[in-house]
PDB file of C-alpha atoms in Angstrom:
ATOM      1  CA  UNK W   1     -60.613  78.396-112.593  1.00  0.00           C
ATOM      2  CA  UNK W   2     -64.068  78.849-112.802  1.00  0.00           C
ATOM      3  CA  UNK W   3     -64.311  78.504-109.184  1.00  0.00           C
ATOM      4  CA  UNK W   4     -62.545  80.810-108.359  1.00  0.00           C
ATOM      5  CA  UNK W   5     -64.433  83.804-111.722  1.00  0.00           C
ATOM      6  CA  UNK W   6     -67.508  82.779-110.267  1.00  0.00           C
ATOM      7  CA  UNK W   7     -65.537  84.033-106.811  1.00  0.00           C
ATOM      8  CA  UNK W   8     -64.547  87.621-107.941  1.00  0.00           C
ATOM      9  CA  UNK W   9     -67.660  87.769-109.284  1.00  0.00           C
ATOM     10  CA  UNK W  10     -69.439  87.523-106.240  1.00  0.00           C
ATOM     11  CA  UNK W  11     -67.224  89.734-103.740  1.00  0.00           C
ATOM     12  CA  UNK W  12     -67.660  92.167-106.875  1.00  0.00           C
ATOM     13  CA  UNK W  13     -71.528  92.186-106.855  1.00  0.00           C
ATOM     14  CA  UNK W  14     -71.943  91.815-103.002  1.00  0.00           C
ATOM     15  CA  UNK W  15     -71.080  95.684-102.005  1.00  0.00           C
ATOM     16  CA  UNK W  16     -74.085  96.994-104.439  1.00  0.00           C
ATOM     17  CA  UNK W  17     -76.109  94.732-102.675  1.00  0.00           C
ATOM     18  CA  UNK W  18     -74.842  94.985 -98.627  1.00  0.00           C
ATOM     19  CA  UNK W  19     -78.209  96.343 -97.239  1.00  0.00           C
ATOM     20  CA  UNK W  20     -77.206  98.215 -93.257  1.00  0.00           C
ATOM     21  CA  UNK W  21     -78.951  97.289 -90.804  1.00  0.00           C
ATOM     22  CA  UNK W  22     -79.671 100.125 -88.529  1.00  0.00           C
ATOM     23  CA  UNK W  23     -80.641  99.651 -84.879  1.00  0.00           C
ATOM     24  CA  UNK W  24     -83.418 102.446 -83.947  1.00  0.00           C
ATOM     25  CA  UNK W  25     -82.122 104.314 -80.483  1.00  0.00           C
ATOM     26  CA  UNK W  26     -78.062 103.767 -80.806  1.00  0.00           C
ATOM     27  CA  UNK W  27     -77.299 102.097 -77.517  1.00  0.00           C
ATOM     28  CA  UNK W  28     -80.029 103.513 -75.888  1.00  0.00           C
ATOM     29  CA  UNK W  29     -82.477 101.701 -78.054  1.00  0.00           C
ATOM     30  CA  UNK W  30     -86.348 102.604 -78.353  1.00  0.00           C
ATOM     31  CA  UNK W  31     -86.894 104.044 -75.144  1.00  0.00           C
ATOM     32  CA  UNK W  32     -89.973 106.292 -73.856  1.00  0.00           C
ATOM     33  CA  UNK W  33     -86.506 109.063 -73.613  1.00  0.00           C
ATOM     34  CA  UNK W  34     -85.159 109.155 -77.098  1.00  0.00           C
ATOM     35  CA  UNK W  35     -84.430 111.253 -79.200  1.00  0.00           C
ATOM     36  CA  UNK W  36     -85.672 110.133 -82.948  1.00  0.00           C
ATOM     37  CA  UNK W  37     -85.908 113.093 -84.608  1.00  0.00           C
ATOM     38  CA  UNK W  38     -81.992 113.609 -83.697  1.00  0.00           C
ATOM     39  CA  UNK W  39     -81.527 110.021 -84.616  1.00  0.00           C
ATOM     40  CA  UNK W  40     -82.954 109.545 -88.090  1.00  0.00           C
ATOM     41  CA  UNK W  41     -80.594 112.508 -89.166  1.00  0.00           C
ATOM     42  CA  UNK W  42     -77.566 111.343 -91.336  1.00  0.00           C
ATOM     43  CA  UNK W  43     -78.301 108.592 -92.329  1.00  0.00           C
ATOM     44  CA  UNK W  44     -79.477 107.691 -96.005  1.00  0.00           C
ATOM     45  CA  UNK W  45     -82.937 104.649 -95.193  1.00  0.00           C
ATOM     46  CA  UNK W  46     -81.872 102.298 -98.667  1.00  0.00           C
ATOM     47  CA  UNK W  47     -84.847  99.735 -99.416  1.00  0.00           C
ATOM     48  CA  UNK W  48     -83.354  96.249 -98.394  1.00  0.00           C
ATOM     49  CA  UNK W  49     -82.159  98.262 -95.076  1.00  0.00           C
ATOM     50  CA  UNK W  50     -83.703  96.686 -92.273  1.00  0.00           C
ATOM     51  CA  UNK W  51     -84.325  99.129 -89.251  1.00  0.00           C
ATOM     52  CA  UNK W  52     -84.031  97.156 -84.650  1.00  0.00           C
ATOM     53  CA  UNK W  53     -86.055  97.977 -82.727  1.00  0.00           C
ATOM     54  CA  UNK W  54     -84.772  96.587 -78.987  1.00  0.00           C
ATOM     55  CA  UNK W  55     -87.252  97.621 -76.279  1.00  0.00           C
ATOM     56  CA  UNK W  56     -88.908  96.722 -72.997  1.00  0.00           C
ATOM     57  CA  UNK W  57     -91.804  94.044 -74.321  1.00  0.00           C
ATOM     58  CA  UNK W  58     -92.983  94.231 -71.016  1.00  0.00           C
ATOM     59  CA  UNK W  59     -93.753  97.913 -71.487  1.00  0.00           C
ATOM     60  CA  UNK W  60     -93.139  98.865 -75.466  1.00  0.00           C
ATOM     61  CA  UNK W  61     -93.818  97.311 -78.777  1.00  0.00           C
ATOM     62  CA  UNK W  62     -93.658  99.120 -82.251  1.00  0.00           C
ATOM     63  CA  UNK W  63     -96.364 100.242 -84.316  1.00  0.00           C
ATOM     64  CA  UNK W  64     -95.723 100.713 -88.022  1.00  0.00           C
ATOM     65  CA  UNK W  65     -98.949 103.310 -89.354  1.00  0.00           C
ATOM     66  CA  UNK W  66     -99.590 106.761 -91.632  1.00  0.00           C
ATOM     67  CA  UNK W  67     -98.580 109.997 -90.808  1.00  0.00           C
ATOM     68  CA  UNK W  68    -102.357 110.822 -89.814  1.00  0.00           C
ATOM     69  CA  UNK W  69    -101.693 108.604 -87.285  1.00  0.00           C
ATOM     70  CA  UNK W  70     -97.880 109.240 -86.279  1.00  0.00           C
ATOM     71  CA  UNK W  71     -98.625 112.902 -86.260  1.00  0.00           C
ATOM     72  CA  UNK W  72    -102.031 112.456 -84.181  1.00  0.00           C
ATOM     73  CA  UNK W  73    -100.410 109.205 -82.349  1.00  0.00           C
ATOM     74  CA  UNK W  74    -103.168 106.741 -82.941  1.00  0.00           C
ATOM     75  CA  UNK W  75    -102.602 103.017 -82.638  1.00  0.00           C
ATOM     76  CA  UNK W  76    -106.287 102.341 -83.423  1.00  0.00           C
ATOM     77  CA  UNK W  77    -105.269 101.979 -86.968  1.00  0.00           C
ATOM     78  CA  UNK W  78    -101.953 100.085 -87.079  1.00  0.00           C
ATOM     79  CA  UNK W  79    -100.743  98.998 -89.854  1.00  0.00           C
ATOM     80  CA  UNK W  80     -98.445  96.523 -88.550  1.00  0.00           C
ATOM     81  CA  UNK W  81     -97.510  95.833 -84.793  1.00  0.00           C
ATOM     82  CA  UNK W  82     -94.846  94.502 -83.225  1.00  0.00           C
ATOM     83  CA  UNK W  83     -94.192  93.085 -79.924  1.00  0.00           C
ATOM     84  CA  UNK W  84     -91.347  90.532 -78.687  1.00  0.00           C
ATOM     85  CA  UNK W  85     -88.765  92.793 -77.419  1.00  0.00           C
ATOM     86  CA  UNK W  86     -86.254  92.725 -80.552  1.00  0.00           C
ATOM     87  CA  UNK W  87     -88.030  93.569 -84.090  1.00  0.00           C
ATOM     88  CA  UNK W  88     -86.551  93.940 -87.135  1.00  0.00           C
ATOM     89  CA  UNK W  89     -88.847  95.701 -90.107  1.00  0.00           C
ATOM     90  CA  UNK W  90     -87.049  95.400 -93.772  1.00  0.00           C
ATOM     91  CA  UNK W  91     -87.564  98.394 -95.177  1.00  0.00           C
ATOM     92  CA  UNK W  92     -89.564  97.418 -98.553  1.00  0.00           C
ATOM     93  CA  UNK W  93     -89.893 100.537-100.171  1.00  0.00           C
ATOM     94  CA  UNK W  94     -89.142 104.873-100.703  1.00  0.00           C
ATOM     95  CA  UNK W  95     -91.057 107.115 -98.804  1.00  0.00           C
ATOM     96  CA  UNK W  96     -91.202 107.655 -95.373  1.00  0.00           C
ATOM     97  CA  UNK W  97     -92.246 104.705 -92.360  1.00  0.00           C
ATOM     98  CA  UNK W  98     -93.703 105.863 -89.245  1.00  0.00           C
ATOM     99  CA  UNK W  99     -93.491 104.117 -86.237  1.00  0.00           C
ATOM    100  CA  UNK W 100     -94.164 104.768 -82.778  1.00  0.00           C
ATOM    101  CA  UNK W 101     -95.134 102.936 -79.517  1.00  0.00           C
ATOM    102  CA  UNK W 102     -98.747 102.353 -78.847  1.00  0.00           C
ATOM    103  CA  UNK W 103     -98.713 102.394 -75.161  1.00  0.00           C
ATOM    104  CA  UNK W 104    -100.260 105.295 -73.350  1.00  0.00           C
ATOM    105  CA  UNK W 105     -98.316 108.229 -73.081  1.00  0.00           C
ATOM    106  CA  UNK W 106     -95.275 107.068 -75.199  1.00  0.00           C
ATOM    107  CA  UNK W 107     -95.536 108.657 -78.622  1.00  0.00           C
ATOM    108  CA  UNK W 108     -97.435 111.873 -77.224  1.00  0.00           C
ATOM    109  CA  UNK W 109     -93.544 111.857 -74.900  1.00  0.00           C
ATOM    110  CA  UNK W 110     -91.681 111.126 -78.144  1.00  0.00           C
ATOM    111  CA  UNK W 111     -91.575 107.812 -78.565  1.00  0.00           C
ATOM    112  CA  UNK W 112     -92.127 107.830 -82.428  1.00  0.00           C
ATOM    113  CA  UNK W 113     -89.875 106.955 -85.342  1.00  0.00           C
ATOM    114  CA  UNK W 114     -90.088 108.747 -88.862  1.00  0.00           C
ATOM    115  CA  UNK W 115     -87.614 106.738 -91.882  1.00  0.00           C
ATOM    116  CA  UNK W 116     -86.766 108.663 -95.122  1.00  0.00           C
ATOM    117  CA  UNK W 117     -86.585 106.172 -97.128  1.00  0.00           C
ATOM    118  CA  UNK W 118     -85.094 106.529-100.226  1.00  0.00           C
ATOM    119  CA  UNK W 119     -84.583 103.750-103.439  1.00  0.00           C
ATOM    120  CA  UNK W 120     -81.139 100.871-102.940  1.00  0.00           C
ATOM    121  CA  UNK W 121     -79.257 103.160-105.563  1.00  0.00           C
ATOM    122  CA  UNK W 122     -79.551 106.797-104.011  1.00  0.00           C
ATOM    123  CA  UNK W 123     -81.222 108.024-107.007  1.00  0.00           C
ATOM    124  CA  UNK W 124     -84.646 109.437-105.604  1.00  0.00           C
ATOM    125  CA  UNK W 125     -83.236 112.729-103.036  1.00  0.00           C
ATOM    126  CA  UNK W 126     -83.767 111.889 -99.228  1.00  0.00           C
ATOM    127  CA  UNK W 127     -84.961 115.865 -99.186  1.00  0.00           C
ATOM    128  CA  UNK W 128     -88.688 116.542-100.578  1.00  0.00           C
ATOM    129  CA  UNK W 129     -88.781 119.585-103.657  1.00  0.00           C
ATOM    130  CA  UNK W 130     -91.258 121.684-104.791  1.00  0.00           C
ATOM    131  CA  UNK W 131     -94.290 120.130-107.426  1.00  0.00           C
ATOM    132  CA  UNK W 132     -92.767 122.320-109.710  1.00  0.00           C
ATOM    133  CA  UNK W 133     -90.106 122.855-111.219  1.00  0.00           C
ATOM    134  CA  UNK W 134     -89.704 126.841-109.940  1.00  0.00           C
ATOM    135  CA  UNK W 135     -89.985 128.367-106.286  1.00  0.00           C
ATOM    136  CA  UNK W 136     -92.875 130.301-104.522  1.00  0.00           C
ATOM    137  CA  UNK W 137     -92.663 133.505-105.938  1.00  0.00           C
ATOM    138  CA  UNK W 138     -90.847 136.322-103.360  1.00  0.00           C
ATOM    139  CA  UNK W 139     -87.916 133.449-102.716  1.00  0.00           C
ATOM    140  CA  UNK W 140     -85.112 132.817-103.726  1.00  0.00           C
ATOM    141  CA  UNK W 141     -83.767 128.910-104.945  1.00  0.00           C
ATOM    142  CA  UNK W 142     -80.703 127.606-103.585  1.00  0.00           C
ATOM    143  CA  UNK W 143     -79.027 124.250-104.233  1.00  0.00           C
ATOM    144  CA  UNK W 144     -80.375 121.329-101.820  1.00  0.00           C
ATOM    145  CA  UNK W 145     -77.935 120.221 -99.151  1.00  0.00           C
ATOM    146  CA  UNK W 146     -75.996 117.290-100.220  1.00  0.00           C
ATOM    147  CA  UNK W 147     -77.445 114.603 -99.404  1.00  0.00           C
ATOM    148  CA  UNK W 148     -76.609 113.156 -95.552  1.00  0.00           C
ATOM    149  CA  UNK W 149     -73.700 110.291 -95.231  1.00  0.00           C
ATOM    150  CA  UNK W 150     -73.303 107.570 -93.923  1.00  0.00           C
ATOM    151  CA  UNK W 151     -73.558 106.363 -89.948  1.00  0.00           C
ATOM    152  CA  UNK W 152     -69.682 105.119 -88.990  1.00  0.00           C
ATOM    153  CA  UNK W 153     -70.966 101.334 -88.208  1.00  0.00           C
ATOM    154  CA  UNK W 154     -72.521 101.912 -90.873  1.00  0.00           C
ATOM    155  CA  UNK W 155     -69.068 102.177 -92.912  1.00  0.00           C
ATOM    156  CA  UNK W 156     -66.945  99.364 -90.781  1.00  0.00           C
ATOM    157  CA  UNK W 157     -69.360  96.812 -91.451  1.00  0.00           C
ATOM    158  CA  UNK W 158     -69.049  97.871 -95.579  1.00  0.00           C
ATOM    159  CA  UNK W 159     -65.803  97.135 -95.281  1.00  0.00           C
ATOM    160  CA  UNK W 160     -65.445  94.226 -92.873  1.00  0.00           C
ATOM    161  CA  UNK W 161     -67.127  92.464 -95.145  1.00  0.00           C
ATOM    162  CA  UNK W 162     -65.477  93.018 -97.841  1.00  0.00           C
ATOM    163  CA  UNK W 163     -61.919  92.323 -96.708  1.00  0.00           C
ATOM    164  CA  UNK W 164     -63.777  89.073 -95.369  1.00  0.00           C
ATOM    165  CA  UNK W 165     -64.355  88.348 -98.800  1.00  0.00           C
ATOM    166  CA  UNK W 166     -61.087  89.424 -99.605  1.00  0.00           C
ATOM    167  CA  UNK W 167     -59.591  86.572 -97.040  1.00  0.00           C
ATOM    168  CA  UNK W 168     -61.761  83.939 -98.909  1.00  0.00           C
ATOM    169  CA  UNK W 169     -61.234  84.843-102.538  1.00  0.00           C
ATOM    170  CA  UNK W 170     -57.580  84.592-101.469  1.00  0.00           C
ATOM    171  CA  UNK W 171     -57.545  81.339 -99.941  1.00  0.00           C
ATOM    172  CA  UNK W 172     -59.963  79.588-102.559  1.00  0.00           C
ATOM    173  CA  UNK W 173     -57.198  80.568-105.048  1.00  0.00           C
ATOM    174  CA  UNK W 174     -54.468  79.733-103.011  1.00  0.00           C
ATOM    175  CA  UNK W 175     -55.420  76.639-102.698  1.00  0.00           C
ATOM    176  CA  UNK W 176     -56.495  76.362-106.425  1.00  0.00           C
ATOM    177  CA  UNK W 177     -53.155  77.323-107.257  1.00  0.00           C
TER     178      UNK W 177
END
């Protein structure tokens, strides 16, 4: 009975701790012709989620850079560099993370992505707010936009995880009786 109770607690806690893996560029991967500004739209990246970069390692790689280096396509001061064709990066803190391809001309052609990361609880806003509580003079205030929804793939994976745990729990409980 104690085993069944422990598994029930695990079942209830698992969805709260579940992280999502996003494939950068979806099925197209990390390529020169990708539209990464568009790819980011509609996704909520949370601390603990991961980014999977799939790319041809003979012509591409991934550099994590500062905002200034992202804006200027400068890979000379990379915070981290990744090679190998398949790179998984864990989103470990809130704020925007910046990635570029350091191959000459690729970043300036659009092979770069800025990923806004919010707290895992979802309590951190995904859009910046004005520093003061009031809007600048001469403008009117409007309500903030709703937060972006998860991708369909993330929802399907999360549902599959819960279903899998439910099946395991049912099997264990059936075998105990």
